[in-house]
């Protein structure tokens, strides 16, 4: 709807009628118009993804809906979205707060912008530049002669190729299954991310297809937190991953003979506390390779305390290491 093309005395009625017709919230549309009163000839989006039959009805009753227009525009169509939802992110209409921040970068108040993931991080790269078309018209809306049209063509955005390997991504998704958590696969030599899966996830297509506020709120309040990318937005103790760090230290510093055996009975006493290995019956005697292969807790507790020492382990950690890592 273009507010400046609606007779002032009919604006409220037109907003109510068109909102009821397309299933939108008239008060939200009115709030958008009020916020942009100085741009009353700029269109305000009432509803996206309107059924074709509704557009036919509007065309047949155009006199009943002054200032109401419709058009088609390109949109996102995410393929194989499940395990890639958090990596790709999603796009949606720009908010008032975002518009204030992005106005000087050429964003329009009715722009569609990236809200999370790659879509948000590389939004300016992907979006390109909007085109412009302006016309000089008379009081009847007729074009005022030759040269009354000025057209600036749009510039397409750039392509973006990810390091994600679809086969490894799919394999990681199957390995994680329906368990809450994440899987990340890296190429050690370069740091490239070959797979990143976080579960539970969501379908980003719902936003490009015009998800309403209720659908978004339902997802946002879901106790399973489907919007949370657990691979990068959560902190977890490193658990047995830290055994690889200790193994590297033992080998590089040559602190313990690799054939030295440590006996695992299933538990270990440190001070006045008893710590249990994951295998409560114990692993028996293990050397370095056996301890790493069996992921034996007692082996690494023993060599970590005796050969490396708590102070050296703490000194090797970055100063802002999370408490869970230190623990």
mmCIF file of C-alpha atoms in Angstrom:
data_model
loop_
_atom_site.group_PDB
_atom_site.id
_atom_site.type_symbol
_atom_site.label_atom_id
_atom_site.label_comp_id
_atom_site.label_asym_id
_atom_site.label_seq_id
_atom_site.Cartn_x
_atom_site.Cartn_y
_atom_site.Cartn_z
ATOM 1 C CA UNK A 1 0.000 0.000 0.000
ATOM 2 C CA UNK A 2 1.212 3.516 -0.938
ATOM 3 C CA UNK A 3 -0.202 5.755 1.831
ATOM 4 C CA UNK A 4 0.096 8.946 -0.242
ATOM 5 C CA UNK A 5 -2.215 7.479 -2.899
ATOM 6 C CA UNK A 6 -4.999 6.676 -0.432
ATOM 7 C CA UNK A 7 -7.506 9.457 0.368
ATOM 8 C CA UNK A 8 -6.828 10.432 4.017
ATOM 9 C CA UNK A 9 -10.433 9.830 5.041
ATOM 10 C CA UNK A 10 -10.309 6.283 3.627
ATOM 11 C CA UNK A 11 -6.899 5.165 4.891
ATOM 12 C CA UNK A 12 -8.109 3.351 8.012
ATOM 13 C CA UNK A 13 -10.870 1.560 6.106
ATOM 14 C CA UNK A 14 -8.546 0.518 3.267
ATOM 15 C CA UNK A 15 -6.000 -0.818 5.736
ATOM 16 C CA UNK A 16 -8.653 -2.833 7.551
ATOM 17 C CA UNK A 17 -10.103 -4.223 4.317
ATOM 18 C CA UNK A 18 -6.830 -5.207 2.661
ATOM 19 C CA UNK A 19 -5.411 -6.638 5.894
ATOM 20 C CA UNK A 20 -8.523 -8.768 6.376
ATOM 21 C CA UNK A 21 -8.312 -9.903 2.735
ATOM 22 C CA UNK A 22 -4.686 -11.089 2.889
ATOM 23 C CA UNK A 23 -4.602 -12.168 6.557
ATOM 24 C CA UNK A 24 -2.357 -9.400 7.912
ATOM 25 C CA UNK A 25 -2.400 -7.344 11.099
ATOM 26 C CA UNK A 26 -3.859 -3.914 10.273
ATOM 27 C CA UNK A 27 -2.340 -2.351 13.401
ATOM 28 C CA UNK A 28 1.159 -3.473 12.406
ATOM 29 C CA UNK A 29 0.719 -1.967 8.944
ATOM 30 C CA UNK A 30 -0.593 1.263 10.462
ATOM 31 C CA UNK A 31 2.447 1.392 12.774
ATOM 32 C CA UNK A 32 4.788 1.035 9.788
ATOM 33 C CA UNK A 33 3.017 3.866 7.982
ATOM 34 C CA UNK A 34 3.154 6.082 11.055
ATOM 35 C CA UNK A 35 6.893 5.465 11.422
ATOM 36 C CA UNK A 36 7.481 6.493 7.799
ATOM 37 C CA UNK A 37 4.993 9.309 7.414
ATOM 38 C CA UNK A 38 7.632 11.465 5.729
ATOM 39 C CA UNK A 39 7.913 8.778 3.027
ATOM 40 C CA UNK A 40 4.214 8.448 2.397
ATOM 41 C CA UNK A 41 4.748 7.716 -1.298
ATOM 42 C CA UNK A 42 6.985 4.779 -0.516
ATOM 43 C CA UNK A 43 5.088 1.457 -0.459
ATOM 44 C CA UNK A 44 4.605 -0.420 2.788
ATOM 45 C CA UNK A 45 4.504 -4.224 2.593
ATOM 46 C CA UNK A 46 1.226 -5.556 3.953
ATOM 47 C CA UNK A 47 1.775 -9.262 3.190
ATOM 48 C CA UNK A 48 4.258 -11.424 1.299
ATOM 49 C CA UNK A 49 3.495 -14.641 -0.590
ATOM 50 C CA UNK A 50 -0.095 -13.675 -1.318
ATOM 51 C CA UNK A 51 -2.091 -16.365 -3.171
ATOM 52 C CA UNK A 52 -2.666 -15.720 -6.860
ATOM 53 C CA UNK A 53 -6.436 -15.809 -6.361
ATOM 54 C CA UNK A 54 -6.175 -12.893 -3.915
ATOM 55 C CA UNK A 55 -4.263 -10.851 -6.481
ATOM 56 C CA UNK A 56 -6.984 -11.587 -9.047
ATOM 57 C CA UNK A 57 -9.604 -10.356 -6.595
ATOM 58 C CA UNK A 58 -7.663 -7.132 -5.957
ATOM 59 C CA UNK A 59 -7.344 -6.548 -9.689
ATOM 60 C CA UNK A 60 -11.092 -7.003 -10.166
ATOM 61 C CA UNK A 61 -11.917 -4.602 -7.304
ATOM 62 C CA UNK A 62 -9.105 -2.108 -7.750
ATOM 63 C CA UNK A 63 -11.422 0.873 -7.166
ATOM 64 C CA UNK A 64 -12.211 -0.434 -3.676
ATOM 65 C CA UNK A 65 -8.527 -0.506 -2.734
ATOM 66 C CA UNK A 66 -6.924 2.807 -3.736
ATOM 67 C CA UNK A 67 -3.157 2.864 -3.225
ATOM 68 C CA UNK A 68 -2.960 -0.931 -2.956
ATOM 69 C CA UNK A 69 -0.537 -2.547 -5.402
ATOM 70 C CA UNK A 70 1.140 -5.900 -5.849
ATOM 71 C CA UNK A 71 4.266 -7.148 -7.546
ATOM 72 C CA UNK A 72 6.463 -10.184 -7.771
ATOM 73 C CA UNK A 73 9.983 -10.188 -6.425
ATOM 74 C CA UNK A 74 12.763 -12.785 -6.198
ATOM 75 C CA UNK A 75 13.062 -14.785 -3.015
ATOM 76 C CA UNK A 76 15.184 -17.414 -1.333
ATOM 77 C CA UNK A 77 14.573 -21.105 -1.947
ATOM 78 C CA UNK A 78 16.793 -23.138 0.363
ATOM 79 C CA UNK A 79 17.479 -26.704 -0.747
ATOM 80 C CA UNK A 80 18.398 -29.488 1.663
ATOM 81 C CA UNK A 81 17.950 -27.089 4.530
ATOM 82 C CA UNK A 82 17.895 -29.366 7.580
ATOM 83 C CA UNK A 83 21.553 -29.781 8.567
ATOM 84 C CA UNK A 84 22.555 -26.503 6.870
ATOM 85 C CA UNK A 85 19.970 -24.277 8.543
ATOM 86 C CA UNK A 86 22.349 -22.738 11.079
ATOM 87 C CA UNK A 87 25.171 -22.362 8.560
ATOM 88 C CA UNK A 88 23.054 -20.594 5.939
ATOM 89 C CA UNK A 89 20.781 -18.640 8.271
ATOM 90 C CA UNK A 90 17.724 -16.912 6.803
ATOM 91 C CA UNK A 91 16.469 -13.610 5.394
ATOM 92 C CA UNK A 92 13.444 -11.522 6.374
ATOM 93 C CA UNK A 93 12.122 -7.978 6.120
ATOM 94 C CA UNK A 94 14.344 -5.294 7.615
ATOM 95 C CA UNK A 95 13.260 -3.909 10.992
ATOM 96 C CA UNK A 96 13.126 -0.229 11.950
ATOM 97 C CA UNK A 97 16.224 -0.604 14.123
ATOM 98 C CA UNK A 98 18.160 -2.328 11.327
ATOM 99 C CA UNK A 99 17.100 0.319 8.827
ATOM 100 C CA UNK A 100 18.479 3.094 11.023
ATOM 101 C CA UNK A 101 21.824 1.292 11.213
ATOM 102 C CA UNK A 102 22.014 0.341 7.530
ATOM 103 C CA UNK A 103 20.448 3.390 5.848
ATOM 104 C CA UNK A 104 23.801 4.955 4.965
ATOM 105 C CA UNK A 105 24.867 1.702 3.291
ATOM 106 C CA UNK A 106 22.122 1.984 0.696
ATOM 107 C CA UNK A 107 19.497 -0.233 2.333
ATOM 108 C CA UNK A 108 15.865 0.664 1.661
ATOM 109 C CA UNK A 109 13.226 0.608 4.391
ATOM 110 C CA UNK A 110 11.473 -2.293 2.633
ATOM 111 C CA UNK A 111 14.650 -4.318 2.058
ATOM 112 C CA UNK A 112 15.043 -8.006 2.807
ATOM 113 C CA UNK A 113 18.173 -8.641 4.882
ATOM 114 C CA UNK A 114 20.089 -11.552 6.329
ATOM 115 C CA UNK A 115 19.167 -12.294 9.928
ATOM 116 C CA UNK A 116 21.638 -15.029 10.898
ATOM 117 C CA UNK A 117 24.381 -17.309 9.611
ATOM 118 C CA UNK A 118 26.054 -16.738 6.253
ATOM 119 C CA UNK A 119 23.057 -14.681 5.142
ATOM 120 C CA UNK A 120 23.759 -12.092 7.834
ATOM 121 C CA UNK A 121 27.565 -12.178 7.729
ATOM 122 C CA UNK A 122 27.792 -11.720 3.950
ATOM 123 C CA UNK A 123 24.571 -9.811 3.354
ATOM 124 C CA UNK A 124 26.248 -6.826 1.666
ATOM 125 C CA UNK A 125 28.264 -9.144 -0.605
ATOM 126 C CA UNK A 126 25.257 -11.231 -1.641
ATOM 127 C CA UNK A 127 22.665 -8.510 -2.092
ATOM 128 C CA UNK A 128 24.303 -6.296 -4.742
ATOM 129 C CA UNK A 129 22.736 -2.866 -5.273
ATOM 130 C CA UNK A 130 19.106 -1.927 -5.833
ATOM 131 C CA UNK A 131 18.061 -0.329 -9.101
ATOM 132 C CA UNK A 132 16.079 2.907 -9.310
ATOM 133 C CA UNK A 133 13.225 4.085 -11.496
ATOM 134 C CA UNK A 134 11.737 7.548 -11.188
ATOM 135 C CA UNK A 135 9.017 9.225 -13.270
ATOM 136 C CA UNK A 136 7.673 12.732 -13.545
ATOM 137 C CA UNK A 137 3.869 12.617 -13.791
ATOM 138 C CA UNK A 138 1.048 15.135 -13.906
ATOM 139 C CA UNK A 139 -1.810 15.446 -11.414
ATOM 140 C CA UNK A 140 -3.607 12.581 -13.126
ATOM 141 C CA UNK A 141 -0.638 10.266 -12.781
ATOM 142 C CA UNK A 142 0.202 10.415 -16.492
ATOM 143 C CA UNK A 143 3.853 10.518 -17.552
ATOM 144 C CA UNK A 144 4.854 14.103 -18.321
ATOM 145 C CA UNK A 145 6.412 13.817 -21.765
ATOM 146 C CA UNK A 146 9.696 12.473 -23.065
ATOM 147 C CA UNK A 147 12.606 12.284 -20.678
ATOM 148 C CA UNK A 148 10.285 11.955 -17.682
ATOM 149 C CA UNK A 149 11.679 8.535 -16.792
ATOM 150 C CA UNK A 150 15.043 7.952 -15.178
ATOM 151 C CA UNK A 151 16.234 4.372 -14.766
ATOM 152 C CA UNK A 152 19.306 3.044 -12.955
ATOM 153 C CA UNK A 153 19.708 -0.728 -13.426
ATOM 154 C CA UNK A 154 20.334 -2.941 -10.392
ATOM 155 C CA UNK A 155 23.702 -4.581 -9.802
ATOM 156 C CA UNK A 156 23.622 -8.309 -8.984
ATOM 157 C CA UNK A 157 25.336 -9.545 -5.850
ATOM 158 C CA UNK A 158 28.319 -11.853 -5.834
ATOM 159 C CA UNK A 159 28.294 -15.636 -5.584
ATOM 160 C CA UNK A 160 29.581 -17.240 -2.421
ATOM 161 C CA UNK A 161 31.109 -20.731 -2.344
ATOM 162 C CA UNK A 162 31.384 -22.424 1.060
ATOM 163 C CA UNK A 163 33.946 -24.978 2.176
ATOM 164 C CA UNK A 164 31.132 -27.255 3.362
ATOM 165 C CA UNK A 165 31.342 -30.740 1.838
ATOM 166 C CA UNK A 166 27.785 -31.957 1.275
ATOM 167 C CA UNK A 167 28.680 -35.644 1.744
ATOM 168 C CA UNK A 168 30.501 -35.007 5.029
ATOM 169 C CA UNK A 169 27.702 -32.677 6.134
ATOM 170 C CA UNK A 170 25.107 -35.396 5.487
ATOM 171 C CA UNK A 171 27.240 -38.012 7.244
ATOM 172 C CA UNK A 172 27.613 -35.706 10.259
ATOM 173 C CA UNK A 173 23.870 -35.145 10.381
ATOM 174 C CA UNK A 174 23.233 -38.899 10.420
ATOM 175 C CA UNK A 175 25.883 -39.438 13.101
ATOM 176 C CA UNK A 176 24.284 -36.821 15.373
ATOM 177 C CA UNK A 177 20.747 -37.983 14.665
ATOM 178 C CA UNK A 178 18.072 -36.543 16.944
ATOM 179 C CA UNK A 179 20.429 -35.971 19.868
ATOM 180 C CA UNK A 180 20.712 -32.378 21.031
ATOM 181 C CA UNK A 181 24.221 -31.151 20.208
ATOM 182 C CA UNK A 182 26.558 -30.311 17.348
ATOM 183 C CA UNK A 183 29.164 -31.802 15.025
ATOM 184 C CA UNK A 184 31.999 -29.831 13.412
ATOM 185 C CA UNK A 185 34.502 -31.299 10.936
ATOM 186 C CA UNK A 186 37.615 -29.272 10.058
ATOM 187 C CA UNK A 187 40.460 -29.669 7.604
ATOM 188 C CA UNK A 188 43.419 -29.363 10.029
ATOM 189 C CA UNK A 189 45.914 -28.049 7.458
ATOM 190 C CA UNK A 190 43.789 -25.036 6.503
ATOM 191 C CA UNK A 191 41.100 -24.684 9.165
ATOM 192 C CA UNK A 192 38.366 -25.020 6.521
ATOM 193 C CA UNK A 193 35.003 -26.102 7.900
ATOM 194 C CA UNK A 194 33.859 -29.200 6.014
ATOM 195 C CA UNK A 195 30.724 -29.815 8.072
ATOM 196 C CA UNK A 196 28.780 -28.016 10.782
ATOM 197 C CA UNK A 197 25.578 -29.502 12.139
ATOM 198 C CA UNK A 198 23.536 -28.323 15.105
ATOM 199 C CA UNK A 199 20.410 -30.105 16.326
ATOM 200 C CA UNK A 200 17.590 -29.266 16.651
ATOM 201 C CA UNK A 201 17.379 -27.040 13.609
ATOM 202 C CA UNK A 202 14.636 -25.176 11.735
ATOM 203 C CA UNK A 203 13.518 -24.615 8.137
ATOM 204 C CA UNK A 204 14.761 -21.214 6.874
ATOM 205 C CA UNK A 205 12.271 -21.406 3.982
ATOM 206 C CA UNK A 206 9.478 -20.512 6.383
ATOM 207 C CA UNK A 207 10.805 -16.945 6.618
ATOM 208 C CA UNK A 208 11.255 -16.395 2.890
ATOM 209 C CA UNK A 209 7.714 -17.750 2.477
ATOM 210 C CA UNK A 210 6.256 -15.145 4.816
ATOM 211 C CA UNK A 211 6.228 -16.680 8.296
ATOM 212 C CA UNK A 212 4.116 -14.604 10.645
ATOM 213 C CA UNK A 213 5.002 -13.304 14.090
ATOM 214 C CA UNK A 214 3.247 -16.224 15.814
ATOM 215 C CA UNK A 215 5.386 -18.794 13.985
ATOM 216 C CA UNK A 216 8.577 -16.929 14.825
ATOM 217 C CA UNK A 217 7.567 -16.543 18.471
ATOM 218 C CA UNK A 218 6.745 -20.233 18.710
ATOM 219 C CA UNK A 219 10.233 -21.138 17.482
ATOM 220 C CA UNK A 220 11.935 -18.517 19.639
ATOM 221 C CA UNK A 221 10.205 -19.796 22.805
ATOM 222 C CA UNK A 222 10.701 -23.482 21.986
ATOM 223 C CA UNK A 223 12.545 -25.017 24.982
ATOM 224 C CA UNK A 224 14.681 -27.018 22.524
ATOM 225 C CA UNK A 225 16.103 -23.699 21.168
ATOM 226 C CA UNK A 226 16.141 -24.545 17.435
ATOM 227 C CA UNK A 227 17.608 -21.100 16.588
ATOM 228 C CA UNK A 228 20.692 -21.815 18.710
ATOM 229 C CA UNK A 229 23.741 -22.871 16.701
ATOM 230 C CA UNK A 230 25.327 -25.094 19.318
ATOM 231 C CA UNK A 231 28.542 -25.328 17.314
ATOM 232 C CA UNK A 232 29.432 -21.655 17.858
ATOM 233 C CA UNK A 233 26.931 -20.215 20.351
ATOM 234 C CA UNK A 234 27.300 -22.628 23.267
ATOM 235 C CA UNK A 235 30.113 -23.506 25.665
ATOM 236 C CA UNK A 236 30.802 -27.126 26.571
ATOM 237 C CA UNK A 237 33.584 -28.834 28.541
ATOM 238 C CA UNK A 238 36.108 -30.301 26.076
ATOM 239 C CA UNK A 239 35.864 -33.712 27.756
ATOM 240 C CA UNK A 240 37.995 -36.373 26.042
ATOM 241 C CA UNK A 241 39.022 -33.965 23.262
ATOM 242 C CA UNK A 242 41.487 -32.520 25.789
ATOM 243 C CA UNK A 243 43.269 -35.877 25.918
ATOM 244 C CA UNK A 244 44.585 -35.126 22.436
ATOM 245 C CA UNK A 245 46.078 -31.881 23.796
ATOM 246 C CA UNK A 246 47.760 -33.745 26.663
ATOM 247 C CA UNK A 247 49.058 -36.415 24.294
ATOM 248 C CA UNK A 248 50.610 -33.737 22.082
ATOM 249 C CA UNK A 249 52.305 -32.163 25.098
ATOM 250 C CA UNK A 250 53.660 -35.505 26.314
ATOM 251 C CA UNK A 251 55.113 -36.335 22.908
ATOM 252 C CA UNK A 252 56.499 -32.917 22.014
ATOM 253 C CA UNK A 253 58.106 -32.361 25.430
ATOM 254 C CA UNK A 254 59.148 -36.018 25.730
ATOM 255 C CA UNK A 255 57.844 -36.035 29.284
ATOM 256 C CA UNK A 256 56.850 -39.692 29.580
ATOM 257 C CA UNK A 257 58.250 -42.807 27.884
ATOM 258 C CA UNK A 258 55.586 -43.908 25.408
ATOM 259 C CA UNK A 259 55.815 -47.485 26.670
ATOM 260 C CA UNK A 260 55.354 -46.556 30.322
ATOM 261 C CA UNK A 261 52.342 -48.400 31.711
ATOM 262 C CA UNK A 262 49.755 -46.824 33.992
ATOM 263 C CA UNK A 263 47.325 -49.157 35.729
ATOM 264 C CA UNK A 264 43.654 -48.182 35.535
ATOM 265 C CA UNK A 265 41.533 -49.789 38.219
ATOM 266 C CA UNK A 266 38.454 -47.788 37.276
ATOM 267 C CA UNK A 267 38.989 -44.905 39.702
ATOM 268 C CA UNK A 268 41.629 -42.551 41.074
ATOM 269 C CA UNK A 269 41.901 -40.674 44.375
ATOM 270 C CA UNK A 270 43.070 -37.046 44.303
ATOM 271 C CA UNK A 271 43.139 -35.438 47.729
ATOM 272 C CA UNK A 272 39.918 -36.366 49.481
ATOM 273 C CA UNK A 273 37.979 -37.048 46.270
ATOM 274 C CA UNK A 274 37.599 -40.159 44.163
ATOM 275 C CA UNK A 275 37.261 -39.702 40.379
ATOM 276 C CA UNK A 276 35.813 -42.548 38.325
ATOM 277 C CA UNK A 277 36.993 -43.522 34.858
ATOM 278 C CA UNK A 278 34.287 -43.861 32.232
ATOM 279 C CA UNK A 279 34.933 -47.633 32.380
ATOM 280 C CA UNK A 280 34.162 -48.390 35.992
ATOM 281 C CA UNK A 281 35.701 -51.875 35.832
ATOM 282 C CA UNK A 282 38.998 -50.332 34.720
ATOM 283 C CA UNK A 283 41.223 -50.757 31.665
ATOM 284 C CA UNK A 284 44.159 -52.408 33.391
ATOM 285 C CA UNK A 285 47.737 -51.426 32.388
ATOM 286 C CA UNK A 286 47.953 -48.999 29.425
ATOM 287 C CA UNK A 287 50.765 -47.170 27.670
ATOM 288 C CA UNK A 288 50.387 -43.843 25.847
ATOM 289 C CA UNK A 289 48.886 -45.262 22.656
ATOM 290 C CA UNK A 290 46.620 -47.582 24.629
ATOM 291 C CA UNK A 291 45.472 -44.755 26.882
ATOM 292 C CA UNK A 292 44.594 -42.590 23.881
ATOM 293 C CA UNK A 293 42.939 -45.456 21.978
ATOM 294 C CA UNK A 294 40.823 -46.418 24.998
ATOM 295 C CA UNK A 295 40.306 -42.778 26.048
ATOM 296 C CA UNK A 296 41.237 -43.833 29.555
ATOM 297 C CA UNK A 297 40.572 -41.117 32.118
ATOM 298 C CA UNK A 298 42.846 -42.573 34.798
ATOM 299 C CA UNK A 299 45.828 -42.730 32.415
ATOM 300 C CA UNK A 300 45.608 -39.050 31.502
ATOM 301 C CA UNK A 301 44.819 -37.928 35.040
ATOM 302 C CA UNK A 302 47.954 -39.755 36.195
ATOM 303 C CA UNK A 303 50.398 -38.524 33.561
ATOM 304 C CA UNK A 304 48.803 -35.081 33.555
ATOM 305 C CA UNK A 305 49.412 -34.650 37.275
ATOM 306 C CA UNK A 306 52.792 -36.395 37.492
ATOM 307 C CA UNK A 307 54.501 -35.501 34.211
ATOM 308 C CA UNK A 308 52.972 -32.216 33.099
ATOM 309 C CA UNK A 309 51.542 -30.699 36.236
ATOM 310 C CA UNK A 310 48.551 -28.469 36.833
ATOM 311 C CA UNK A 311 50.547 -25.240 36.631
ATOM 312 C CA UNK A 312 52.016 -26.032 33.202
ATOM 313 C CA UNK A 313 48.594 -27.015 31.831
ATOM 314 C CA UNK A 314 47.038 -23.785 33.073
ATOM 315 C CA UNK A 315 49.948 -21.717 31.755
ATOM 316 C CA UNK A 316 49.449 -23.164 28.271
ATOM 317 C CA UNK A 317 45.797 -22.122 28.148
ATOM 318 C CA UNK A 318 44.788 -18.726 26.741
ATOM 319 C CA UNK A 319 44.098 -16.104 29.460
ATOM 320 C CA UNK A 320 40.372 -15.932 28.599
ATOM 321 C CA UNK A 321 39.839 -19.704 28.518
ATOM 322 C CA UNK A 322 36.334 -20.648 29.766
ATOM 323 C CA UNK A 323 36.053 -21.968 33.280
ATOM 324 C CA UNK A 324 34.689 -25.269 31.952
ATOM 325 C CA UNK A 325 37.911 -25.828 30.020
ATOM 326 C CA UNK A 326 40.091 -25.159 33.072
ATOM 327 C CA UNK A 327 37.939 -27.468 35.188
#
